[in-house]
Amino acid sequence: MSKGKQNETYLQDTGVQGQYKNWFLDYASYVILERAVPAIEDGLKPVQRRILHAMKEMDDGRFNKVANIIGQSMQYHPHGDASIGDALVNMGQKDLLIETQGNWGDVRTGDDAAAARYIEARLSKFALEVAFNAKTTEWQLSYDGRKNEPVVLPMKFPLLLAQGAEGIAVGLSTKILPHNFCELIDASIKYLKGKKFEIFPDFQTGGMADVTNYNEGKRGGKIRVRALIEELDKKTLLIKSVPYGITTSGLIDSIIKANDQGKIKIKKVTDNTAAEVEVQVDLAPGISPDITIDALYAFTDCEISISPNACVIVDQKPRFLSVHELLATATDNTRELLRKELTIKLSELQEKWHYTSLEKIFFEEKIYKELEKKHETWDKVLEAIDKGFQPFKKQLKRAISREDIIKLTEKPVRRIYRLDIDELNNQIKGLEADIKQVQYDLEHLTEFAIAYFENLLKKFGKGRERKTEIKPFEAIQAKQVAIANTKLYVNWADGFIGTSLKKDELVFECSDLDDIIVFTRRGIMKVVRVGEKVYIGKDIIHVAVFQKNDERTTYNMIYADGNTGTSFAKRFNVTGITRDKEYDLTKGTDKSKVHYFTANANGEAEVVTIVLSPNCPARNKSFEFYFEELEIKGRGAIGNQVSKYPIKSVKLKEAGKSTLSAIKLWFDDKFGRLNTEAKGQYLGNFDGSEKLVVIYQDGNYELTDLEMTQRFDPEKILLVEKFNPEKIITAVYLDNEKLQFNIKRFKIETSTLQSKFLFIKEGKGNRLEAVTTQAKPILLLHTGRGTQARTQKIKVADFIDVMGWKAVGNKLADFTKSTEIEWEPVVKEEEGPQGNLFS
């Protein structure tokens, strides 16, 4: 290498650039390995491990001031007290390894913990059982070389998945979500048995989680987390939980922001959180609670998306793993630690057996008398004792050491009594039984590990049941739930629409997320976003909010072709478009002109009167045209010829009726939504005036319209179907006060929509047991169990008269735990779908 090349290499290594490169890599490595990312072996970051080690050193069963724990931890952690205190509070709030006393803050509200000098902590019994064993711990010198600290704690539990972890390093980050304690143990047991297992996140804050795309916690996966929102009444909503990582104050801020932006309309929001989360949302007058709940999920922190990113330190390197791999590794590590503990225990038992056997022989065979003989030196005494053991060495499992003999000589002479020798025999038998058990456990290590996990679940699983409900979420379309928060104006002649044209005509209020469909006299159609001022084309004739995939709104149009003057009529839907693209609805010539245009929400087909030009040679210059005779086609269709002569005017003669079939509706019992996509229970064909009846488990019924944005809780519903006021409802309910089942038959006599009416006897614990709208239902009453079981068939129509909906009903049977009630299945009646029980 030339001298110049050598100098260049030297400068690269020792100059600012070279030093910066080395320093940066050192710093990045330190942050990744020593601060931000947990180790796979024990699931802890260094600061957490040092805190736990310090607390173990201090542990005497009593609480210690957190300030003292921080001071003790600083012997091992080369950073300030703030980082130690924050990490300690974080672990204490997770309520797993550390028992707390005092004000430790609240993850739900975001309240901070009290100062370290005011709060106390100690290791939990669970931590003492699973995290510490000095005999299986690998040690290293602390940062200043004064003390030993664990390289990793001998963690016999998948702690990383139970606590979760979050950290930002240099060039990478980690985000492992917390999982349920009991489910992790069950999964470890399944893994040890060679069975498949599934684990999903569980949060202290509760709520609901959609884990459809969790992807085992790997990069690229995500979960959606929602707060639980209840409808107190038609004017009030209660938020009963907060999503993971969100505080009640942050949630309220997001609600106020959405209200200020016009996405939702609320009157007031109040934080009533105490022992349980409760944020009260008072709605503005006339606002639907169902739409507001959807809007809260769509526009506020009531729903968030979390992207997991499971990065851990494996062999001093960061690796991205799945939660299944993390659990398998933790379980294998637990089994290996149990093997080490058993091996150490076996060695200790064998050593104790060896010495106890020596002690027994020493006294039983009177070898101790060598101590009374006059030997020249102490070494001669020891040799004589060793020689005395010669006949018995085959009984032992290892050689007799000099230390063994010296230890025997220090024993008191009183051990020569028969009683003491019997005690030694009993000790040896007990040790042999223990050795046999430990050897058996080592030979059946997997079964031993399974029993260990089962014992953990039995001792510590109570009160650690799942808090977060796992359920799929329906996709909420923001456009459908956004409140109309802006006013749209139109300049009909010049062809402009927008929110800033306040001197022109106000047509309607809409959301700033809406798309607007516009038609012009020239026959041009265009769909645009809501904007301040958008040019469409001169002579606008129709403006409306555009609903994608709307197959019911039908446009009726008569236009004249610019080239030939011939007029055509057409009916069409607009289901899908390209935004901002111009669509010509005529034959495409510049002078084409629309004579008549209507938009019909349910495919109505009107009758119009067409008057031709008085100068045309047509014999009949005025005639009626029936749109119902036209087939609904695509928007690009030319249409049917109306007249080859010039048209003077087209006027409405008679409003039309819908030419579309009734809407087919289904009830999706997974999400509790009405739909037209054939999801769930088929409800039947509906016209716009028909209603639904919904019957709830708590004994209420409700009449409701067909609004698709309505929300129902499928777990609380027993029946939903098309409302027929002539149908008789048969219901069986529990009268909890008298411990009896009552039965009643009634017709719904109320007509108020969206109001619940209690039709069973009011009382604590009363509930609806079964309900049907079958014309002649047969009730199956099952009582007793085993050989005492019997079933009674009751033809209800012969047994019960129709009564008022408020009536208490007649006694059916006494309530017992073995009583079961169901309806005998019947063939579906011709008139349509019957009410079905939901379970």
Short mmCIF file of C-alpha atoms in Angstrom, two decimals, residues 40 158 160-161 174-177 179 184 197-199 214-221 308-312 314 319-330:
data_model
loop_
_atom_site.label_atom_id
_atom_site.label_comp_id
_atom_site.label_asym_id
_atom_site.label_seq_id
_atom_site.Cartn_x
_atom_site.Cartn_y
_atom_site.Cartn_z
CA ILE A 40 -35.68 -13.04 25.51
CA PRO A 158 -43.40 -16.04 29.88
CA LEU A 160 -42.40 -10.67 28.43
CA LEU A 161 -45.80 -11.59 26.97
CA THR A 174 -40.07 -2.80 19.99
CA LYS A 175 -43.75 -3.01 20.91
CA ILE A 176 -44.92 -6.23 22.52
CA LEU A 177 -48.50 -6.10 23.74
CA HIS A 179 -51.32 -10.90 27.13
CA LEU A 184 -50.31 -17.70 28.69
CA PHE A 197 -52.32 -22.74 20.80
CA GLU A 198 -53.47 -19.18 20.17
CA ILE A 199 -52.70 -16.15 22.33
CA TYR A 214 -52.80 -9.62 14.75
CA ASN A 215 -50.46 -11.83 12.70
CA GLU A 216 -48.97 -13.44 15.84
CA GLY A 217 -47.60 -10.05 16.93
CA LYS A 218 -45.12 -9.87 14.06
CA ARG A 219 -44.20 -6.78 12.09
CA GLY A 220 -46.96 -5.83 9.67
CA GLY A 221 -49.75 -7.03 11.93
CA PRO A 308 -47.16 -4.73 17.32
CA ASN A 309 -43.46 -5.16 16.63
CA ALA A 310 -41.95 -7.96 18.71
CA CYS A 311 -38.21 -7.22 18.84
CA VAL A 312 -36.09 -8.91 21.53
CA VAL A 314 -31.30 -13.02 21.36
CA ARG A 319 -34.37 -10.24 16.49
CA PHE A 320 -37.96 -9.89 15.33
CA LEU A 321 -40.09 -12.83 16.47
CA SER A 322 -43.74 -13.80 16.73
CA VAL A 323 -45.54 -14.12 20.05
CA HIS A 324 -45.80 -17.86 19.39
CA GLU A 325 -42.01 -18.06 19.14
CA LEU A 326 -41.65 -15.93 22.27
CA LEU A 327 -43.96 -18.20 24.24
CA ALA A 328 -42.27 -21.37 22.96
CA THR A 329 -38.84 -19.96 23.90
CA ALA A 330 -40.04 -18.87 27.35
#
